[in-house]
PDB file of C-alpha atoms in Angstrom:
ATOM      1  CA  UNK A   1      21.000  19.952  23.538  1.00  0.00           C
ATOM      2  CA  UNK A   2      18.623  22.582  24.913  1.00  0.00           C
ATOM      3  CA  UNK A   3      16.641  19.875  26.454  1.00  0.00           C
ATOM      4  CA  UNK A   4      19.696  18.300  28.142  1.00  0.00           C
ATOM      5  CA  UNK A   5      20.804  21.670  29.446  1.00  0.00           C
ATOM      6  CA  UNK A   6      17.500  22.299  30.927  1.00  0.00           C
ATOM      7  CA  UNK A   7      16.649  25.355  28.763  1.00  0.00           C
ATOM      8  CA  UNK A   8      13.861  23.806  26.958  1.00  0.00           C
ATOM      9  CA  UNK A   9      11.233  21.282  27.838  1.00  0.00           C
ATOM     10  CA  UNK A  10      10.884  17.958  25.717  1.00  0.00           C
ATOM     11  CA  UNK A  11       8.412  18.220  22.758  1.00  0.00           C
ATOM     12  CA  UNK A  12       7.860  21.853  23.265  1.00  0.00           C
ATOM     13  CA  UNK A  13       9.570  23.085  20.213  1.00  0.00           C
ATOM     14  CA  UNK A  14       7.329  23.929  17.150  1.00  0.00           C
ATOM     15  CA  UNK A  15       8.809  25.389  13.897  1.00  0.00           C
ATOM     16  CA  UNK A  16       6.738  27.104  11.212  1.00  0.00           C
ATOM     17  CA  UNK A  17       7.609  26.978   7.568  1.00  0.00           C
ATOM     18  CA  UNK A  18       8.953  30.374   7.692  1.00  0.00           C
ATOM     19  CA  UNK A  19      11.238  29.372  10.440  1.00  0.00           C
ATOM     20  CA  UNK A  20      12.549  26.523   8.319  1.00  0.00           C
ATOM     21  CA  UNK A  21      13.185  28.678   5.258  1.00  0.00           C
ATOM     22  CA  UNK A  22      15.232  31.221   7.295  1.00  0.00           C
ATOM     23  CA  UNK A  23      17.130  28.427   8.991  1.00  0.00           C
ATOM     24  CA  UNK A  24      18.066  26.933   5.654  1.00  0.00           C
ATOM     25  CA  UNK A  25      19.139  30.427   4.331  1.00  0.00           C
ATOM     26  CA  UNK A  26      21.058  31.272   7.488  1.00  0.00           C
ATOM     27  CA  UNK A  27      23.119  28.011   7.117  1.00  0.00           C
ATOM     28  CA  UNK A  28      23.484  28.030   3.298  1.00  0.00           C
ATOM     29  CA  UNK A  29      21.461  24.883   3.241  1.00  0.00           C
ATOM     30  CA  UNK A  30      19.070  23.807   0.299  1.00  0.00           C
ATOM     31  CA  UNK A  31      16.649  21.043  -0.496  1.00  0.00           C
ATOM     32  CA  UNK A  32      18.024  18.825  -3.329  1.00  0.00           C
ATOM     33  CA  UNK A  33      15.969  16.328  -5.284  1.00  0.00           C
ATOM     34  CA  UNK A  34      16.663  13.620  -7.963  1.00  0.00           C
ATOM     35  CA  UNK A  35      15.235  14.211 -11.263  1.00  0.00           C
ATOM     36  CA  UNK A  36      13.421  11.290 -12.721  1.00  0.00           C
ATOM     37  CA  UNK A  37      11.613  10.631 -16.060  1.00  0.00           C
ATOM     38  CA  UNK A  38       8.041   9.334 -15.368  1.00  0.00           C
ATOM     39  CA  UNK A  39       6.468   6.590 -17.553  1.00  0.00           C
ATOM     40  CA  UNK A  40       4.072   8.235 -19.976  1.00  0.00           C
ATOM     41  CA  UNK A  41       0.536   6.895 -19.876  1.00  0.00           C
ATOM     42  CA  UNK A  42      -0.891   5.097 -22.967  1.00  0.00           C
ATOM     43  CA  UNK A  43      -2.461   7.288 -25.572  1.00  0.00           C
ATOM     44  CA  UNK A  44      -5.890   5.541 -25.035  1.00  0.00           C
ATOM     45  CA  UNK A  45      -5.925   5.480 -21.261  1.00  0.00           C
ATOM     46  CA  UNK A  46      -8.707   8.070 -20.902  1.00  0.00           C
ATOM     47  CA  UNK A  47     -11.195   5.998 -23.009  1.00  0.00           C
ATOM     48  CA  UNK A  48     -10.134   2.950 -21.231  1.00  0.00           C
ATOM     49  CA  UNK A  49     -10.808   4.456 -17.835  1.00  0.00           C
ATOM     50  CA  UNK A  50     -14.391   5.522 -19.240  1.00  0.00           C
ATOM     51  CA  UNK A  51     -15.120   2.018 -20.350  1.00  0.00           C
ATOM     52  CA  UNK A  52     -13.996   0.516 -17.080  1.00  0.00           C
ATOM     53  CA  UNK A  53     -16.256   2.841 -15.044  1.00  0.00           C
ATOM     54  CA  UNK A  54     -19.155   2.240 -17.416  1.00  0.00           C
ATOM     55  CA  UNK A  55     -18.684  -1.592 -17.042  1.00  0.00           C
ATOM     56  CA  UNK A  56     -18.610  -1.155 -13.206  1.00  0.00           C
ATOM     57  CA  UNK A  57     -21.880   0.675 -13.467  1.00  0.00           C
ATOM     58  CA  UNK A  58     -23.477  -2.025 -15.634  1.00  0.00           C
ATOM     59  CA  UNK A  59     -22.333  -4.783 -13.240  1.00  0.00           C
ATOM     60  CA  UNK A  60     -23.872  -2.921 -10.291  1.00  0.00           C
ATOM     61  CA  UNK A  61     -27.109  -2.455 -12.070  1.00  0.00           C
ATOM     62  CA  UNK A  62     -27.291  -6.080 -13.295  1.00  0.00           C
ATOM     63  CA  UNK A  63     -26.242  -7.856 -10.063  1.00  0.00           C
ATOM     64  CA  UNK A  64     -27.697  -5.303  -7.510  1.00  0.00           C
ATOM     65  CA  UNK A  65     -24.638  -5.465  -5.188  1.00  0.00           C
ATOM     66  CA  UNK A  66     -25.263  -3.713  -1.781  1.00  0.00           C
ATOM     67  CA  UNK A  67     -22.813  -1.077  -0.999  1.00  0.00           C
ATOM     68  CA  UNK A  68     -21.292  -3.198   1.657  1.00  0.00           C
ATOM     69  CA  UNK A  69     -20.638  -6.101  -0.928  1.00  0.00           C
ATOM     70  CA  UNK A  70     -18.369  -4.054  -3.187  1.00  0.00           C
ATOM     71  CA  UNK A  71     -14.670  -4.173  -2.380  1.00  0.00           C
ATOM     72  CA  UNK A  72     -11.653  -2.264  -3.771  1.00  0.00           C
ATOM     73  CA  UNK A  73      -8.288  -4.140  -3.210  1.00  0.00           C
ATOM     74  CA  UNK A  74      -4.605  -3.603  -3.910  1.00  0.00           C
ATOM     75  CA  UNK A  75      -1.226  -4.502  -2.578  1.00  0.00           C
ATOM     76  CA  UNK A  76       1.810  -2.238  -2.047  1.00  0.00           C
ATOM     77  CA  UNK A  77       5.201  -2.515  -0.752  1.00  0.00           C
ATOM     78  CA  UNK A  78       6.234  -0.663   2.432  1.00  0.00           C
ATOM     79  CA  UNK A  79       9.962  -0.151   2.779  1.00  0.00           C
ATOM     80  CA  UNK A  80      11.357  -0.488   6.349  1.00  0.00           C
ATOM     81  CA  UNK A  81      14.306   1.901   5.607  1.00  0.00           C
ATOM     82  CA  UNK A  82      13.012   4.163   2.800  1.00  0.00           C
ATOM     83  CA  UNK A  83      15.434   6.663   1.195  1.00  0.00           C
ATOM     84  CA  UNK A  84      13.775   9.885   0.443  1.00  0.00           C
ATOM     85  CA  UNK A  85      13.853  11.904  -2.711  1.00  0.00           C
ATOM     86  CA  UNK A  86      14.975  15.043  -0.989  1.00  0.00           C
ATOM     87  CA  UNK A  87      17.496  15.922   1.699  1.00  0.00           C
ATOM     88  CA  UNK A  88      19.123  19.082   3.100  1.00  0.00           C
ATOM     89  CA  UNK A  89      22.658  19.745   2.070  1.00  0.00           C
ATOM     90  CA  UNK A  90      25.111  22.630   1.466  1.00  0.00           C
ATOM     91  CA  UNK A  91      24.367  24.826  -1.397  1.00  0.00           C
ATOM     92  CA  UNK A  92      26.657  24.103  -4.413  1.00  0.00           C
ATOM     93  CA  UNK A  93      27.387  20.642  -3.409  1.00  0.00           C
ATOM     94  CA  UNK A  94      28.403  18.364  -6.178  1.00  0.00           C
ATOM     95  CA  UNK A  95      27.638  15.067  -4.613  1.00  0.00           C
ATOM     96  CA  UNK A  96      24.362  14.549  -2.390  1.00  0.00           C
ATOM     97  CA  UNK A  97      24.988  11.471  -0.120  1.00  0.00           C
ATOM     98  CA  UNK A  98      22.253   9.859   1.901  1.00  0.00           C
ATOM     99  CA  UNK A  99      23.250   7.716   4.828  1.00  0.00           C
ATOM    100  CA  UNK A 100      21.012   4.679   5.595  1.00  0.00           C
ATOM    101  CA  UNK A 101      20.895   1.815   8.101  1.00  0.00           C
ATOM    102  CA  UNK A 102      21.734  -0.719   5.448  1.00  0.00           C
ATOM    103  CA  UNK A 103      18.037  -1.994   5.116  1.00  0.00           C
ATOM    104  CA  UNK A 104      16.888   0.099   2.329  1.00  0.00           C
ATOM    105  CA  UNK A 105      16.059  -3.026   0.242  1.00  0.00           C
ATOM    106  CA  UNK A 106      14.129  -4.590   3.074  1.00  0.00           C
ATOM    107  CA  UNK A 107      10.287  -4.412   2.801  1.00  0.00           C
ATOM    108  CA  UNK A 108       6.990  -6.048   3.488  1.00  0.00           C
ATOM    109  CA  UNK A 109       3.925  -6.259   1.333  1.00  0.00           C
ATOM    110  CA  UNK A 110       0.583  -5.024   2.439  1.00  0.00           C
ATOM    111  CA  UNK A 111      -2.679  -5.647   0.824  1.00  0.00           C
ATOM    112  CA  UNK A 112      -5.267  -2.998   1.617  1.00  0.00           C
ATOM    113  CA  UNK A 113      -8.952  -3.514   1.092  1.00  0.00           C
ATOM    114  CA  UNK A 114     -12.118  -1.362   1.576  1.00  0.00           C
ATOM    115  CA  UNK A 115     -15.649  -1.444   0.932  1.00  0.00           C
ATOM    116  CA  UNK A 116     -17.429   1.108  -1.247  1.00  0.00           C
ATOM    117  CA  UNK A 117     -19.501   2.428   1.777  1.00  0.00           C
ATOM    118  CA  UNK A 118     -16.110   3.462   3.334  1.00  0.00           C
ATOM    119  CA  UNK A 119     -15.636   0.462   5.877  1.00  0.00           C
ATOM    120  CA  UNK A 120     -11.968  -0.660   5.846  1.00  0.00           C
ATOM    121  CA  UNK A 121     -10.939  -4.176   6.125  1.00  0.00           C
ATOM    122  CA  UNK A 122      -8.077  -5.424   8.332  1.00  0.00           C
ATOM    123  CA  UNK A 123      -4.807  -4.998   6.251  1.00  0.00           C
ATOM    124  CA  UNK A 124      -3.224  -8.076   5.150  1.00  0.00           C
ATOM    125  CA  UNK A 125       0.515  -8.056   5.888  1.00  0.00           C
ATOM    126  CA  UNK A 126       2.888 -10.420   4.115  1.00  0.00           C
ATOM    127  CA  UNK A 127       6.057 -10.873   6.083  1.00  0.00           C
ATOM    128  CA  UNK A 128       9.419 -12.170   4.858  1.00  0.00           C
ATOM    129  CA  UNK A 129       9.821 -14.637   7.746  1.00  0.00           C
ATOM    130  CA  UNK A 130       8.372 -18.143   8.245  1.00  0.00           C
ATOM    131  CA  UNK A 131       8.690 -18.162  12.014  1.00  0.00           C
ATOM    132  CA  UNK A 132       6.266 -15.715  13.873  1.00  0.00           C
ATOM    133  CA  UNK A 133       7.905 -12.994  16.123  1.00  0.00           C
ATOM    134  CA  UNK A 134       5.936 -13.020  19.410  1.00  0.00           C
ATOM    135  CA  UNK A 135       6.173  -9.335  19.874  1.00  0.00           C
ATOM    136  CA  UNK A 136       4.856  -8.525  16.444  1.00  0.00           C
ATOM    137  CA  UNK A 137       2.098 -10.925  16.832  1.00  0.00           C
ATOM    138  CA  UNK A 138       1.155  -9.781  20.330  1.00  0.00           C
ATOM    139  CA  UNK A 139       1.271  -6.080  19.210  1.00  0.00           C
ATOM    140  CA  UNK A 140      -0.389  -6.294  15.842  1.00  0.00           C
ATOM    141  CA  UNK A 141      -2.341  -9.653  15.914  1.00  0.00           C
ATOM    142  CA  UNK A 142      -5.682  -7.905  16.546  1.00  0.00           C
ATOM    143  CA  UNK A 143      -5.167  -5.180  14.088  1.00  0.00           C
ATOM    144  CA  UNK A 144      -3.579  -6.712  11.109  1.00  0.00           C
ATOM    145  CA  UNK A 145      -3.932 -10.123   9.330  1.00  0.00           C
ATOM    146  CA  UNK A 146      -0.289 -11.364   9.497  1.00  0.00           C
ATOM    147  CA  UNK A 147       0.900 -13.888   7.175  1.00  0.00           C
ATOM    148  CA  UNK A 148       4.295 -15.416   7.978  1.00  0.00           C
ATOM    149  CA  UNK A 149       4.999 -16.811   4.530  1.00  0.00           C
ATOM    150  CA  UNK A 150       8.650 -16.163   4.250  1.00  0.00           C
ATOM    151  CA  UNK A 151       8.379 -14.136   1.108  1.00  0.00           C
ATOM    152  CA  UNK A 152       6.953 -10.811   0.176  1.00  0.00           C
ATOM    153  CA  UNK A 153       5.540 -11.385  -3.380  1.00  0.00           C
ATOM    154  CA  UNK A 154       1.981 -12.608  -4.014  1.00  0.00           C
ATOM    155  CA  UNK A 155       1.000 -15.893  -5.675  1.00  0.00           C
ATOM    156  CA  UNK A 156      -2.178 -17.933  -6.209  1.00  0.00           C
ATOM    157  CA  UNK A 157      -1.908 -19.528  -2.643  1.00  0.00           C
ATOM    158  CA  UNK A 158      -1.463 -16.245  -0.992  1.00  0.00           C
ATOM    159  CA  UNK A 159      -4.186 -14.513  -3.057  1.00  0.00           C
ATOM    160  CA  UNK A 160      -6.473 -17.331  -1.874  1.00  0.00           C
ATOM    161  CA  UNK A 161      -5.564 -16.739   1.639  1.00  0.00           C
ATOM    162  CA  UNK A 162      -6.352 -12.994   1.239  1.00  0.00           C
ATOM    163  CA  UNK A 163      -9.822 -13.904  -0.079  1.00  0.00           C
ATOM    164  CA  UNK A 164     -10.593 -16.202   2.721  1.00  0.00           C
ATOM    165  CA  UNK A 165      -9.031 -14.296   5.600  1.00  0.00           C
ATOM    166  CA  UNK A 166     -10.053 -10.701   4.526  1.00  0.00           C
ATOM    167  CA  UNK A 167     -13.178 -11.006   2.610  1.00  0.00           C
ATOM    168  CA  UNK A 168     -14.297 -14.050   4.487  1.00  0.00           C
ATOM    169  CA  UNK A 169     -16.310 -17.006   3.028  1.00  0.00           C
ATOM    170  CA  UNK A 170     -19.802 -16.298   4.731  1.00  0.00           C
ATOM    171  CA  UNK A 171     -21.876 -13.657   3.113  1.00  0.00           C
ATOM    172  CA  UNK A 172     -25.402 -12.708   2.209  1.00  0.00           C
ATOM    173  CA  UNK A 173     -25.569 -12.068  -1.599  1.00  0.00           C
ATOM    174  CA  UNK A 174     -23.096 -11.703  -4.257  1.00  0.00           C
ATOM    175  CA  UNK A 175     -20.005  -9.563  -3.977  1.00  0.00           C
ATOM    176  CA  UNK A 176     -17.878  -7.517  -6.432  1.00  0.00           C
ATOM    177  CA  UNK A 177     -14.045  -7.113  -6.037  1.00  0.00           C
ATOM    178  CA  UNK A 178     -12.203  -4.455  -8.029  1.00  0.00           C
ATOM    179  CA  UNK A 179      -8.326  -4.916  -8.451  1.00  0.00           C
ATOM    180  CA  UNK A 180      -5.792  -4.825 -11.087  1.00  0.00           C
ATOM    181  CA  UNK A 181      -4.968  -7.505 -13.534  1.00  0.00           C
ATOM    182  CA  UNK A 182      -1.949  -8.904 -11.761  1.00  0.00           C
ATOM    183  CA  UNK A 183      -1.415 -12.509 -12.870  1.00  0.00           C
ATOM    184  CA  UNK A 184      -2.411 -14.192  -9.534  1.00  0.00           C
ATOM    185  CA  UNK A 185      -5.645 -12.032  -9.519  1.00  0.00           C
ATOM    186  CA  UNK A 186      -6.961 -13.302 -12.733  1.00  0.00           C
ATOM    187  CA  UNK A 187      -5.567 -16.749 -12.693  1.00  0.00           C
ATOM    188  CA  UNK A 188      -7.826 -19.840 -13.107  1.00  0.00           C
ATOM    189  CA  UNK A 189      -7.108 -20.879  -9.534  1.00  0.00           C
ATOM    190  CA  UNK A 190      -8.084 -17.554  -8.111  1.00  0.00           C
ATOM    191  CA  UNK A 191     -11.193 -17.538 -10.186  1.00  0.00           C
ATOM    192  CA  UNK A 192     -12.197 -21.011  -8.934  1.00  0.00           C
ATOM    193  CA  UNK A 193     -11.808 -19.812  -5.191  1.00  0.00           C
ATOM    194  CA  UNK A 194     -13.798 -16.691  -5.821  1.00  0.00           C
ATOM    195  CA  UNK A 195     -16.605 -18.825  -7.323  1.00  0.00           C
ATOM    196  CA  UNK A 196     -17.235 -20.530  -4.014  1.00  0.00           C
ATOM    197  CA  UNK A 197     -18.190 -17.527  -1.863  1.00  0.00           C
ATOM    198  CA  UNK A 198     -19.942 -15.863  -5.005  1.00  0.00           C
ATOM    199  CA  UNK A 199     -17.319 -13.299  -5.424  1.00  0.00           C
ATOM    200  CA  UNK A 200     -17.231 -11.492  -8.839  1.00  0.00           C
ATOM    201  CA  UNK A 201     -14.346  -9.622 -10.022  1.00  0.00           C
ATOM    202  CA  UNK A 202     -13.571  -6.486 -12.128  1.00  0.00           C
ATOM    203  CA  UNK A 203      -9.877  -6.202 -13.193  1.00  0.00           C
ATOM    204  CA  UNK A 204      -8.241  -3.138 -14.429  1.00  0.00           C
ATOM    205  CA  UNK A 205      -5.620  -3.601 -17.172  1.00  0.00           C
ATOM    206  CA  UNK A 206      -2.449  -1.475 -17.837  1.00  0.00           C
TER     207      UNK A 206
END
C-alpha cells in the first residue's frame, strides 16, 4: 500500500528480527507450530554408521577410485505448494487454519548427485507429465535433466536412465556410487546396468 501511495520505493523495505518480534507483539500475533513425534533411530545405528564408513574406506583403498569417480546420490520430493509447519495467527486461537492453492499434494521428484571432490552433477527431475511443456524445456533444458515419465516414483527403468544420463557411460577407470538401499537401487536389473560402465555401489540400509 505504501508503494502504491508513492510513500515507499519498491523492494526498499528491510525488516530486522527485532522489528518482526515487536510487530507480532503489537498485533497480538504469535508463531504456532504443530507437534510431531519423530521416529526413533534404531538402537544399533551408531555401530552401523561406523561399519559403513569403514567399508567405504576399504573400498577406496582396494580399488583406488579417483576423487572425481566417487558419487553420492539420492532422490527427494519437491512439493509445488508446500504447507509450512509454522504460521502467524492471533494469540489464544483454538484453530490454526492454513490456506493453500489446492495443490499441496502435487510434487516432483529430484535426484541429486555430486562427486566427492565437490563437483555437482545436473539434477535429474522426474515430472508427472508425459507430454513435454515447451516453456519448461526451454527454460531448464540446459540446467536440468528432465524426464517426462508421467509419474514421480522411481523404478528400475528410471534408475537406469539416471545412470546413463547423469553419470554417463564413458569414463576412465572404475567408479563408486553411494546411495541408499531403495529396492530399485539394489535390484538385479540395476546391478547389471551398473556393470557395463564399471560402476560399483555402496548402499546404506535403514
